Coordinates of C-alpha atoms in Angstrom, one line a residue:
X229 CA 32.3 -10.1 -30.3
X230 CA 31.1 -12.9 -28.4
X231 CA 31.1 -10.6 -25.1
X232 CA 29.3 -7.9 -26.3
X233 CA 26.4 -10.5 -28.0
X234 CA 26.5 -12.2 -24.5
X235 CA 26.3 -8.4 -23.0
X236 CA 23.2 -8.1 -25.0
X237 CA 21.5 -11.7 -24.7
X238 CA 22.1 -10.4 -20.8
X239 CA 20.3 -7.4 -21.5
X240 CA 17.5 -8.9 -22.9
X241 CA 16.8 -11.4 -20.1
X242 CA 16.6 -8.6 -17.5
X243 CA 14.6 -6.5 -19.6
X244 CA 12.1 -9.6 -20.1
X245 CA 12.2 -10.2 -16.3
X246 CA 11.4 -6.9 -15.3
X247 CA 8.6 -7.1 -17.5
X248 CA 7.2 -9.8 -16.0
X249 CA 7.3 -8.0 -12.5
X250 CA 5.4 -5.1 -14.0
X251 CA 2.3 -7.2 -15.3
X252 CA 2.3 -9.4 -12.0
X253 CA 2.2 -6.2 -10.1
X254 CA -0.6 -4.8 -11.8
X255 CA -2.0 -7.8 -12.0
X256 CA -1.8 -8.3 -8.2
X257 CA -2.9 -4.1 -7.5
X258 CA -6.2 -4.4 -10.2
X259 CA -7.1 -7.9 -7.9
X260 CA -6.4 -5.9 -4.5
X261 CA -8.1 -3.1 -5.2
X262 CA -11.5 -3.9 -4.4
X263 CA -10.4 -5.7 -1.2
X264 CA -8.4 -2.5 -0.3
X265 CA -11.8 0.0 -1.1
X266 CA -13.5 -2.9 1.8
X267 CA -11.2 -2.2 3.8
X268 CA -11.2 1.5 3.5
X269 CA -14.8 1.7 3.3
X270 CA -15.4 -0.7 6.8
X271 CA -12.5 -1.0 8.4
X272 CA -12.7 2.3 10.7
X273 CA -16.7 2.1 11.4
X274 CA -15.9 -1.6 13.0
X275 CA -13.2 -0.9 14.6
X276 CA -15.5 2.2 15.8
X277 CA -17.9 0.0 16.8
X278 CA -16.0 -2.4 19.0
X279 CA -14.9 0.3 21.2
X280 CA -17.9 2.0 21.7
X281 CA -19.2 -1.5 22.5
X282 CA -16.1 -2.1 25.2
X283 CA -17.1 1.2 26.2
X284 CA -20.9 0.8 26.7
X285 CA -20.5 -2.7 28.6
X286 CA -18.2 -1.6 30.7
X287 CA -20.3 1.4 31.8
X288 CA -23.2 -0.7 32.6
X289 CA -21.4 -3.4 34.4
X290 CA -20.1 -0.7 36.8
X291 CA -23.5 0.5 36.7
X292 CA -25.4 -2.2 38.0
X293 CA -27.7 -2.1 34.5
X294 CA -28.5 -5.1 32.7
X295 CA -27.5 -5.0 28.7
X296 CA -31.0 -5.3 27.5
X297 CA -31.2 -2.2 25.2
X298 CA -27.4 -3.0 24.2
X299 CA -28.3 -2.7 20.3
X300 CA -30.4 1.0 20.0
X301 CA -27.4 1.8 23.1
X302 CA -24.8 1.4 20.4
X303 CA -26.9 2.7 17.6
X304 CA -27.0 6.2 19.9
X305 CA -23.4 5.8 20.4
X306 CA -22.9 5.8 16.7
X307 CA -24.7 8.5 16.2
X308 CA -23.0 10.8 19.0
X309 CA -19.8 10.3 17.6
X310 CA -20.6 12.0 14.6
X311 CA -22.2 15.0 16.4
X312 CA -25.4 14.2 15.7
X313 CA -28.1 15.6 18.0
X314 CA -29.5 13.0 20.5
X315 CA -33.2 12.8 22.3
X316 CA -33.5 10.8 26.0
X317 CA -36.5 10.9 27.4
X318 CA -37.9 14.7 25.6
X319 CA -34.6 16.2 26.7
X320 CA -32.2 17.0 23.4
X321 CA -28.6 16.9 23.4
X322 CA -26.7 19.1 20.4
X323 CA -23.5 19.8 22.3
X324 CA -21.7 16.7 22.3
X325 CA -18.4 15.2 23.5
X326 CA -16.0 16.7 19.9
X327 CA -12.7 14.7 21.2
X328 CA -14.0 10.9 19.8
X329 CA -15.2 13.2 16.5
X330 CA -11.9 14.6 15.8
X331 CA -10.4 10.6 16.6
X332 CA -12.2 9.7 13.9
X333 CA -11.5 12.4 11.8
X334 CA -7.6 11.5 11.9
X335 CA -8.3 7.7 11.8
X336 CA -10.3 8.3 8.8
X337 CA -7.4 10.8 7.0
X338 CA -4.9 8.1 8.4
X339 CA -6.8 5.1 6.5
X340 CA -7.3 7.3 3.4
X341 CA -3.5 8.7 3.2
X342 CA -2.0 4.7 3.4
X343 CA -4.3 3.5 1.1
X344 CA -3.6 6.4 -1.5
X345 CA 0.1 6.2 -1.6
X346 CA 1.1 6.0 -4.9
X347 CA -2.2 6.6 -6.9
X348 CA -3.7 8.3 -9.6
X349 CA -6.2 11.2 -9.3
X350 CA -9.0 8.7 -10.4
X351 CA -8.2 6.1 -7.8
X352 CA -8.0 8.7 -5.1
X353 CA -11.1 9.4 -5.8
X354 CA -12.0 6.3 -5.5
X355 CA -10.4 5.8 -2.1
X356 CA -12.3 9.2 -0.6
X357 CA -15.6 7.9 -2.0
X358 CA -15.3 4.6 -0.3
X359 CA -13.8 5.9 3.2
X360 CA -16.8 8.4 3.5
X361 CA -19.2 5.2 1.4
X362 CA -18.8 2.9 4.3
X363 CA -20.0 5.1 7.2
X364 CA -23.2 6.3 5.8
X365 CA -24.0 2.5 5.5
X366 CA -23.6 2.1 9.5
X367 CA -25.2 5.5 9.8
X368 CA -27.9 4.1 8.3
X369 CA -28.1 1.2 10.3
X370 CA -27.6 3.0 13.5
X371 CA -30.7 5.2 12.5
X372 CA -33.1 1.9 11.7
X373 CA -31.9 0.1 15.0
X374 CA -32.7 3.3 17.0
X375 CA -36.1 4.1 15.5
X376 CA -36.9 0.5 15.8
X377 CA -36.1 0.6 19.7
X378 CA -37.6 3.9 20.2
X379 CA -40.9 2.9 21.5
X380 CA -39.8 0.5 24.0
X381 CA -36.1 3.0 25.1
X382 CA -35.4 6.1 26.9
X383 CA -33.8 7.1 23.3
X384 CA -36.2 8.6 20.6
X385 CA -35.9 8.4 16.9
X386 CA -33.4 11.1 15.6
X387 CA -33.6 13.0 12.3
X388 CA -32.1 11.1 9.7
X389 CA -31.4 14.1 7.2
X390 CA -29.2 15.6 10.3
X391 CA -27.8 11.7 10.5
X392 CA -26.5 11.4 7.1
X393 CA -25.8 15.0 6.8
X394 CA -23.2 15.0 10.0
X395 CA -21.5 11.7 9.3
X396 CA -20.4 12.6 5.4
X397 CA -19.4 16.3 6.9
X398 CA -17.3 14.2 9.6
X399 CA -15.4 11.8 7.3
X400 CA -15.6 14.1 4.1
X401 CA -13.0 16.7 6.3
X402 CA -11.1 13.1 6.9
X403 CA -11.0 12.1 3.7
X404 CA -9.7 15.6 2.3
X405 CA -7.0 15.3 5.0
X406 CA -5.8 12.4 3.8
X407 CA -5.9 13.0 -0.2
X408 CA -4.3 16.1 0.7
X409 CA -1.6 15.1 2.9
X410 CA -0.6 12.4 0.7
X411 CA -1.0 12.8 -3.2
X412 CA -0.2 16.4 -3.5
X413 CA 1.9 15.9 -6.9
X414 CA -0.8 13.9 -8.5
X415 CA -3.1 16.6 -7.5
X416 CA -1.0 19.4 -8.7
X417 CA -0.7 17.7 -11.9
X418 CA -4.2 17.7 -12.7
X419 CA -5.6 21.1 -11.0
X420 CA -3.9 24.1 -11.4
X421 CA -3.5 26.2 -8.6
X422 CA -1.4 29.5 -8.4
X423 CA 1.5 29.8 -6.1
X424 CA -0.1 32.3 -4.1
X425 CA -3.1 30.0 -3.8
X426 CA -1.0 27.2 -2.0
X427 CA 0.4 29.5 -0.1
X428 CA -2.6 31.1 1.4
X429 CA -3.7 27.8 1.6
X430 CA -1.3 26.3 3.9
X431 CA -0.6 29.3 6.1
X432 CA -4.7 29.4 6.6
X433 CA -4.2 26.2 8.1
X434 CA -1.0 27.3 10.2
X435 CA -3.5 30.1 11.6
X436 CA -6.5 27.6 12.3
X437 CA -4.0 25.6 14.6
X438 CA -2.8 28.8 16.2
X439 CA -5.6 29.9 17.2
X440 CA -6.8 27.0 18.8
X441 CA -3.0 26.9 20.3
X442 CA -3.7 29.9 22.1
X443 CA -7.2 29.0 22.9
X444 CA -5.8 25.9 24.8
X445 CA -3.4 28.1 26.7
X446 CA -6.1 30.3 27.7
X447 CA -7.9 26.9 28.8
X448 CA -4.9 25.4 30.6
X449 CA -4.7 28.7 32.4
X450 CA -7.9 29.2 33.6
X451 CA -8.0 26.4 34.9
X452 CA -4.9 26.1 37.1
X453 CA -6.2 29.6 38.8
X454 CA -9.6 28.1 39.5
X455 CA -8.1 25.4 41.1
X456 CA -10.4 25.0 44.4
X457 CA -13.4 25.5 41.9
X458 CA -12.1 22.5 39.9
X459 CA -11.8 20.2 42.8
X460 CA -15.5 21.2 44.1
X461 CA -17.0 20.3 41.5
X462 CA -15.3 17.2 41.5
X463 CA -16.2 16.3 45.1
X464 CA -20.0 16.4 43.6
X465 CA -19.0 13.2 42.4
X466 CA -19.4 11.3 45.8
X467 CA -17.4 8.1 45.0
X468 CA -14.8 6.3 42.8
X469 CA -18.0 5.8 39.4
X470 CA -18.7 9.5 40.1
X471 CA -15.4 10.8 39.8
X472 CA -14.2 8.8 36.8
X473 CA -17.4 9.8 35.4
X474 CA -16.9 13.4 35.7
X475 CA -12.9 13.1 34.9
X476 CA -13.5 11.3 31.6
X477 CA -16.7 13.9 30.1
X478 CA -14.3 16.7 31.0
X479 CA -11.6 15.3 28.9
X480 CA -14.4 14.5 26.2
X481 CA -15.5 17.9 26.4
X482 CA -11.8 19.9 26.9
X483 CA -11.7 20.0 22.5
X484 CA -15.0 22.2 23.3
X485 CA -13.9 24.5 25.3
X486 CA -10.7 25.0 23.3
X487 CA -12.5 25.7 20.2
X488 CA -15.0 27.8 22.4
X489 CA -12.0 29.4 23.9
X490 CA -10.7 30.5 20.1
X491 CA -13.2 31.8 19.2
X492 CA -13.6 34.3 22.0
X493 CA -10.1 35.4 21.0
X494 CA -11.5 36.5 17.9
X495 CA -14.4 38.7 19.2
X496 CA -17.3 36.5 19.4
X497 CA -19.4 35.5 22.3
X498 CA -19.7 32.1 24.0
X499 CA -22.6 30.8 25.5
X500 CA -23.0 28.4 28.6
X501 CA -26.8 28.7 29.1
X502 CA -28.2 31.5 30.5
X503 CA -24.2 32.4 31.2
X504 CA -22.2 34.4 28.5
X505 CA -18.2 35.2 28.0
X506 CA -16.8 37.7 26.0
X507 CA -13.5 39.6 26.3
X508 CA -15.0 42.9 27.5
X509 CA -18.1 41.1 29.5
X510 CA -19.0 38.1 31.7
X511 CA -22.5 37.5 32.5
X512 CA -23.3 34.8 35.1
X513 CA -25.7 32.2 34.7
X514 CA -26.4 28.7 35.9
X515 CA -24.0 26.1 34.3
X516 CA -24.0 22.5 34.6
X517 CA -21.4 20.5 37.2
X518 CA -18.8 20.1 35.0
X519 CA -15.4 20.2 36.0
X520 CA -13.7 21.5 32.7
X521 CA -16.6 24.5 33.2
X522 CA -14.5 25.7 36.0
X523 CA -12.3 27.4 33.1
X524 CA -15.2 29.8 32.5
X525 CA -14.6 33.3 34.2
X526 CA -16.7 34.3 37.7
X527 CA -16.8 38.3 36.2
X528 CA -15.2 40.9 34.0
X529 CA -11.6 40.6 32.3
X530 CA -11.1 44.1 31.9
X531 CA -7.8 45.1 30.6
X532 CA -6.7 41.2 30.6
X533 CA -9.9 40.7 28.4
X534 CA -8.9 43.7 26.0
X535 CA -4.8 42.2 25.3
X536 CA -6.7 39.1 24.3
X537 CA -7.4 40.9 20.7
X538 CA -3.4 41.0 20.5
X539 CA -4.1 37.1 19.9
X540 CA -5.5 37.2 16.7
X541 CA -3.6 40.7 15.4
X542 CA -0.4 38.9 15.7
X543 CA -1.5 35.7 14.3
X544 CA -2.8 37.7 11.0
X545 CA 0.4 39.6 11.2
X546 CA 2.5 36.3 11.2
X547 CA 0.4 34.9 8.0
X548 CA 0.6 38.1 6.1
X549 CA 4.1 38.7 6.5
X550 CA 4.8 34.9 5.8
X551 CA 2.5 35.6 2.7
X552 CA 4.2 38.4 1.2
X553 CA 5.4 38.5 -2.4
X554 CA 6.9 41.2 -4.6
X555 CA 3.5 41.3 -6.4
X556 CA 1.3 43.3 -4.1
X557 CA -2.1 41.3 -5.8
X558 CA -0.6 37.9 -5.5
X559 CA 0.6 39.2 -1.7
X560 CA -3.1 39.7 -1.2
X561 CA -4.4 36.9 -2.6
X562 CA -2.5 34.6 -0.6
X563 CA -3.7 36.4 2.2
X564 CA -7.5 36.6 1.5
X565 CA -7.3 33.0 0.5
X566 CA -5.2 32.2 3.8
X567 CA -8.0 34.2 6.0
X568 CA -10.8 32.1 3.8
X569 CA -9.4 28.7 4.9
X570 CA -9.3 29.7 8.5
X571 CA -12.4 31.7 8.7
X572 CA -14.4 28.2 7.0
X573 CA -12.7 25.4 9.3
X574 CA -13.4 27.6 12.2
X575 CA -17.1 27.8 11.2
X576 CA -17.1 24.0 10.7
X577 CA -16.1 23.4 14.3
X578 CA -17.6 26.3 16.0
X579 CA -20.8 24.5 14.2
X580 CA -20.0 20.8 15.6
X581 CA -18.6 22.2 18.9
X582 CA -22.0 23.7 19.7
X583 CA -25.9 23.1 20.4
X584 CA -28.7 23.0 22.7
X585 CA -28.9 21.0 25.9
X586 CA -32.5 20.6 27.0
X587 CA -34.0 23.1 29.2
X588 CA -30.2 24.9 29.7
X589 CA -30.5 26.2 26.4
X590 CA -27.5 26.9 23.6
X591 CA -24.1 25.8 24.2
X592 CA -20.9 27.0 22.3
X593 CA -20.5 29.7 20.2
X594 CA -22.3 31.9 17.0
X595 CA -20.7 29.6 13.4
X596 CA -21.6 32.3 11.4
X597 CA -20.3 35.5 13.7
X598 CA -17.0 33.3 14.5
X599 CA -16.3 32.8 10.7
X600 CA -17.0 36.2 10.3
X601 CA -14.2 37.5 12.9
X602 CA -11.5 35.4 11.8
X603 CA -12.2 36.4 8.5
X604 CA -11.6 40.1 9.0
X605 CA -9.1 39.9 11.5
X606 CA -6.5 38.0 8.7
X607 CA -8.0 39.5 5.7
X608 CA -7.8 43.4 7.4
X609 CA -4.5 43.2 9.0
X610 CA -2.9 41.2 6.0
X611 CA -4.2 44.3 3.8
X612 CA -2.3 46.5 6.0
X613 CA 0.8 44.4 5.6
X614 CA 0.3 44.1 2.1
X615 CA 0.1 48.3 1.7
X616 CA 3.1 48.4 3.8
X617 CA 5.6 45.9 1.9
X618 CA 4.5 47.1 -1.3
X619 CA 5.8 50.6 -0.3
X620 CA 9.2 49.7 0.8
X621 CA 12.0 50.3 -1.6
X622 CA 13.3 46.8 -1.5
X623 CA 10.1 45.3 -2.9
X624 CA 9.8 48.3 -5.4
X625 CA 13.2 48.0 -6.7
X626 CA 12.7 44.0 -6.9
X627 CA 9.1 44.8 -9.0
X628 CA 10.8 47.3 -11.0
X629 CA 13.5 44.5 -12.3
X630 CA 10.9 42.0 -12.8
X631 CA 9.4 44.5 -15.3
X632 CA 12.3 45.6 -16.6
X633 CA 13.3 41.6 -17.2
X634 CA 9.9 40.8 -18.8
X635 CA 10.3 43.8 -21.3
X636 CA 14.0 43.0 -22.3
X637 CA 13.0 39.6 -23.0
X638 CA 9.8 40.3 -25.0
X639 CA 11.7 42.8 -27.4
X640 CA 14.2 41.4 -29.7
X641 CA 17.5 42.3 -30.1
X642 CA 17.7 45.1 -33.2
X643 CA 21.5 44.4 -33.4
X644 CA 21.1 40.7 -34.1
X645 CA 19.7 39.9 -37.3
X646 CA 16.6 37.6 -37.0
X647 CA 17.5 34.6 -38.7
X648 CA 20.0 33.9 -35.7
X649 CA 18.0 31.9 -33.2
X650 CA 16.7 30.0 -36.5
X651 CA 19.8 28.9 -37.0
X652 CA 20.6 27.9 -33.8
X653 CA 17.5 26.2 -33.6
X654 CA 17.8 24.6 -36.6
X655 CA 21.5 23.2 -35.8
X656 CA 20.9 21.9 -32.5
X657 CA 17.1 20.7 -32.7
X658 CA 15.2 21.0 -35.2
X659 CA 17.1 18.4 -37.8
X660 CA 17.7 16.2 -35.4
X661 CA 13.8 15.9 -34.6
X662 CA 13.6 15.4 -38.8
X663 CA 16.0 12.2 -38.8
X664 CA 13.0 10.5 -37.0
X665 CA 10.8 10.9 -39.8
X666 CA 13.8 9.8 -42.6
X667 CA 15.0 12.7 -43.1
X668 CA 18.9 12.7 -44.5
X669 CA 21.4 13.3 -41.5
X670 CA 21.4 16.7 -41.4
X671 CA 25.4 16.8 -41.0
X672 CA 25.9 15.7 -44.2
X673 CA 23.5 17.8 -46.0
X674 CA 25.3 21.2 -44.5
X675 CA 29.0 19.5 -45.6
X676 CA 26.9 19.2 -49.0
X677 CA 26.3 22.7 -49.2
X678 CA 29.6 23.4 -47.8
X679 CA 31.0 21.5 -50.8
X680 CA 28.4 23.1 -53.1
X681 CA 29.6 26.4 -51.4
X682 CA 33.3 25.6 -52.6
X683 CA 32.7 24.6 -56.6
X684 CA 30.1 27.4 -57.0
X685 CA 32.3 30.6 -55.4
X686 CA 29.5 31.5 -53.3
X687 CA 30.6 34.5 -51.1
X688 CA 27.7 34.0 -48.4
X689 CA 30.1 30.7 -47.4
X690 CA 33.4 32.5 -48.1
X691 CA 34.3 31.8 -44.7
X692 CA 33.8 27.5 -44.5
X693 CA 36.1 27.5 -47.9
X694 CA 38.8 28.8 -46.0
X695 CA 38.0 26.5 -42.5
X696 CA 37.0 23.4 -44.8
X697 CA 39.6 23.2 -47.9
X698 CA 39.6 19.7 -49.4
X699 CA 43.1 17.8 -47.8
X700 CA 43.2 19.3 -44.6
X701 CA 41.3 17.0 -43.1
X702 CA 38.2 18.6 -42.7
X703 CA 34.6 17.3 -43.5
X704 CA 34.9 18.2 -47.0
X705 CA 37.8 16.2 -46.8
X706 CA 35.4 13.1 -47.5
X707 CA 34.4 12.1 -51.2
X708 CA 31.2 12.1 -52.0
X709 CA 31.2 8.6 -53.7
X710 CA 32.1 7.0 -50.1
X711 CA 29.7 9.7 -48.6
X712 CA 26.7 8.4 -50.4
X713 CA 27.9 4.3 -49.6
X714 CA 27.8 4.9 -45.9
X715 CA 24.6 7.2 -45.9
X716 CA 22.8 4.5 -48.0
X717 CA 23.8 2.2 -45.4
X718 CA 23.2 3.8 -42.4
X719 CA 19.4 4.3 -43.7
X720 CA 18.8 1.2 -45.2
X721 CA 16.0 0.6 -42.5
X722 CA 14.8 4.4 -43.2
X723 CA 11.8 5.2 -45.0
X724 CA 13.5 7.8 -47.2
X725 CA 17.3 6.2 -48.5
X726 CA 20.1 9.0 -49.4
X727 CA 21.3 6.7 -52.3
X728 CA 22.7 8.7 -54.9
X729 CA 20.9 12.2 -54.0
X730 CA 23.4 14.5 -54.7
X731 CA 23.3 17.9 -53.2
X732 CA 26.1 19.5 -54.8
X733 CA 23.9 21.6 -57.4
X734 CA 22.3 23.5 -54.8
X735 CA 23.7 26.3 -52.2
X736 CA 23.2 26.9 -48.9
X737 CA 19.8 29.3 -49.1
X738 CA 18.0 26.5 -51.2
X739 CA 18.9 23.6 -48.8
X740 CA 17.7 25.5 -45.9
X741 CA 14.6 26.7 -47.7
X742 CA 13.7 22.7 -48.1
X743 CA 14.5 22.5 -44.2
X744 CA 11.9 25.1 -43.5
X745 CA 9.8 23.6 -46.0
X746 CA 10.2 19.9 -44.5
X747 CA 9.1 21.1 -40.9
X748 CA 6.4 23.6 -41.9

């Protein structure tokens, strides 16, 4: 006795100190959580900041250039980063460097998916709001300082509603990143979305990255066989500042040329100027000095050009086969939502990947027409696939049973009498759900009607009499004096008490009426 009180007193202490731990952890989380939204919210744009300052002072102490205009310099800086289009001296730039974009891109899903760990749906939000919050406060800024210097710097005021517009399209894409990366259960448990949903989902995504893939091979490749044109144009640079120069705003500008590069794969056409590439055509054209430029072709594919369209063909194979499903709607649902996916985050950096440069003209390729291509490719080869599997016997034997299954278990048994599965039910369930309420333990009242059963001769319970004879041991062994003692003590603390309730007088169809009547 004094062991198991000890047991219990032991128990209780833990139970008390692990409440404690609870409230001083929410405690501590509710007091950190608007110092963790600060820190989502600022955290990356400084750390942006300092390296684009490191940047920009180095540049100009190698330069020779004092670091008068240092504050509308870093405002620009700012503002390139996030793709928006930047004036010097009448002469526009749109197609900017996308390799520091997609840096912060994955530092802003990287700050977003460790700071929702753990979380509710409401404080994700919460998290996304405040990592896409905090930019458009420095975009903000960068836009004032800029304007402000634009009468006395080479760099003229740029549109704000571009400004704004760019940096929550930047860090919005971050932000769903990270919320998706990272809190997929809570997610899951508040939206619904269909199996064949998430799967189209994430194989849209697998063919995004595959496409670009292959665009970077194609890259890589062109490259290495215009060799002595790559080195050329790097002699233009003279010296050790014009070769680093022209190293580092190729590697800037290599995420370009991939996207540009994937999207050719798909049928559309990219523009360098007055030059234009295509898989069937190459039109010449005056391009700018850049070394990574050397990738663009000096004439016609031809046949090479026309295997390209194997590219995306097999991709759209590989998501529709990966798709498939015994359900030939849900097959093509995960492939029209898979060919969705792709088609829109193509369009999003075909669209940042691109602009105008001054008097060259447009550089990049058509959002729209690129969106369009990946589109049909996925969506018109995955309805082949889908026409094909749903022919083959496998799949129509495997639908066939599915249908079969859903009619056998909609259609109750004729040979089984219905009041089976309410027993069942009401045995293993149902009256144990009533002894919450204060109910009477529902063992006893069906040894009551046993023992009813017995004095009354009723031939429905024919059967117990002979299992459950009074001496043998059985539950009708039991007296119903000492029966009703330990029932009125077991529910002493009950809201209903058995006392001296005697069931004997009724049979077994009335006490299971009341049962019905209890839960109804």
């Amino acid at each position: 006795m004094a062991t198991r009180t000890a047991t219990r007193t032991d128990n209780l202490a833990s139970r008390l100190r692990q409440t404690r731990r609870d409230n001083r952890a929410r405690r501590l989380a509710a007091d950190g959580s608007p110092r963790e939204l600060l820190i989502v919210a600022f955290g990356l744009p400084l750390i942006t900041l300092v390296v684009l300052l490191v940047l920009i002072v180095a540049t100009l102490l190698l330069a020779g250039s004092d670091i008068g205009g240092l504050t509308g310099t870093l405002g620009a800086a700012w503002l390139a980063v996030h793709q928006v289009p930047i004036s010097l001296s009448g002469v526009t730039i749109g197609a900017l460097p996308m390799l520091p974009t997609l840096l912060v891109v994955a530092g802003t899903a990287a700050v977003v998916r460790s700071a929702g760990r753990d979380r509710e749906v409401r404080e994700l939000g919460a998290i996304a709001a405040a990592a896409v919050g905090g930019p458009l406060v420095f975009t903000a800024m960068a836009v004032a300082v800029v304007m402000d210097g634009a009468s006395t710097s080479q760099i003229q005021s740029p549109d704000a509603l571009s400004a704004f517009a760019y940096t929550l399209l930047v860090h919005a894409v971050g932000a769903g990143v990270g919320v998706g990366t990272t809190s997929r259960e809570p997610l899951r448990r508040h939206v619904a979305v269909s199996a064949a949903d998430r799967t189209g989902l994430r194989f849209g995504v697998v063919a995004l990255f595959a496409l670009l893939a292959a665009g970077g091979v194609v890259v890589t490749v062109r490259l290495i066989l215009n060799w002595d044109q790559l080195g050329a144009l790097f002699a233009g640079g003279y010296d050790f500042d014009g070769y680093l120069g022209l190293g580092t705003l190729s590697v800037l500008y290599l995420p370009n040329l991939v996207i540009g590069a994937a999207a050719v794969l798909v049928g559309a056409n990219a523009q360098v100027g007055t030059a234009s590439v295509d898989l069937m055509t190459v039109t010449g054209g005056d391009v700018p000095p850049l070394p990574a430029l050397a990738a663009l072709p000096a004439d016609g594919l031809g046949t090479i050009g026309a295997v390209g369209f194997a590219v995306p063909a097999v991709i759209a194979l590989f998501v529709a086969v990966r798709c498939r499903s015994a359900d030939p709607l849900a097959h093509f649902r995960a492939v029209c939502v898979a060919g969705a996916v792709a088609a829109a985050l193509m369009t999003v950096l075909a669209e940042l990947a691109g602009g105008r440069v001054g008097e060259l003209g447009e550089v990049g390729v058509t959002p729209v027409i690129t969106g369009t291509y990946t589109l049909g490719w996925i969506v018109l080869v995955g309805g082949l696939v889908v026409i094909v599997n749903a022919m083959l016997p496998s799949v129509r034997a495997a639908r066939a049973a599915v249908r079969g299954t859903g009619k056998t278990a909609s259609r109750p048994d004729s040979d089984q009498p219905e009041s089976d599965w309410d027993d069942r039910d009401w045995d293993e369930q149902d009256w144990y759900e009533q002894d919450e309420v204060g109910d009477p333990d529902p063992r006893v009242d069906q040894d009551d009607a046993e023992s009813g059963d017995e004095e009354s001769g009723d031939k429905e319970s024919g059967d117990e009499e002979s299992e459950d004879e009074p001496g043998d041991g059985g539950p009708a062994a039991e007296s119903p004096e000492n029966r009703d003692v330990d029932d009125a003590s077991a529910y002493d603390g009950a809201a209903f008490k058995l006392g001296e309730m005697d069931l004997d007088e009724y049979d077994t169809e009335h006490a299971i009426s009341r049962k019905l009547l209890d839960r109804m």
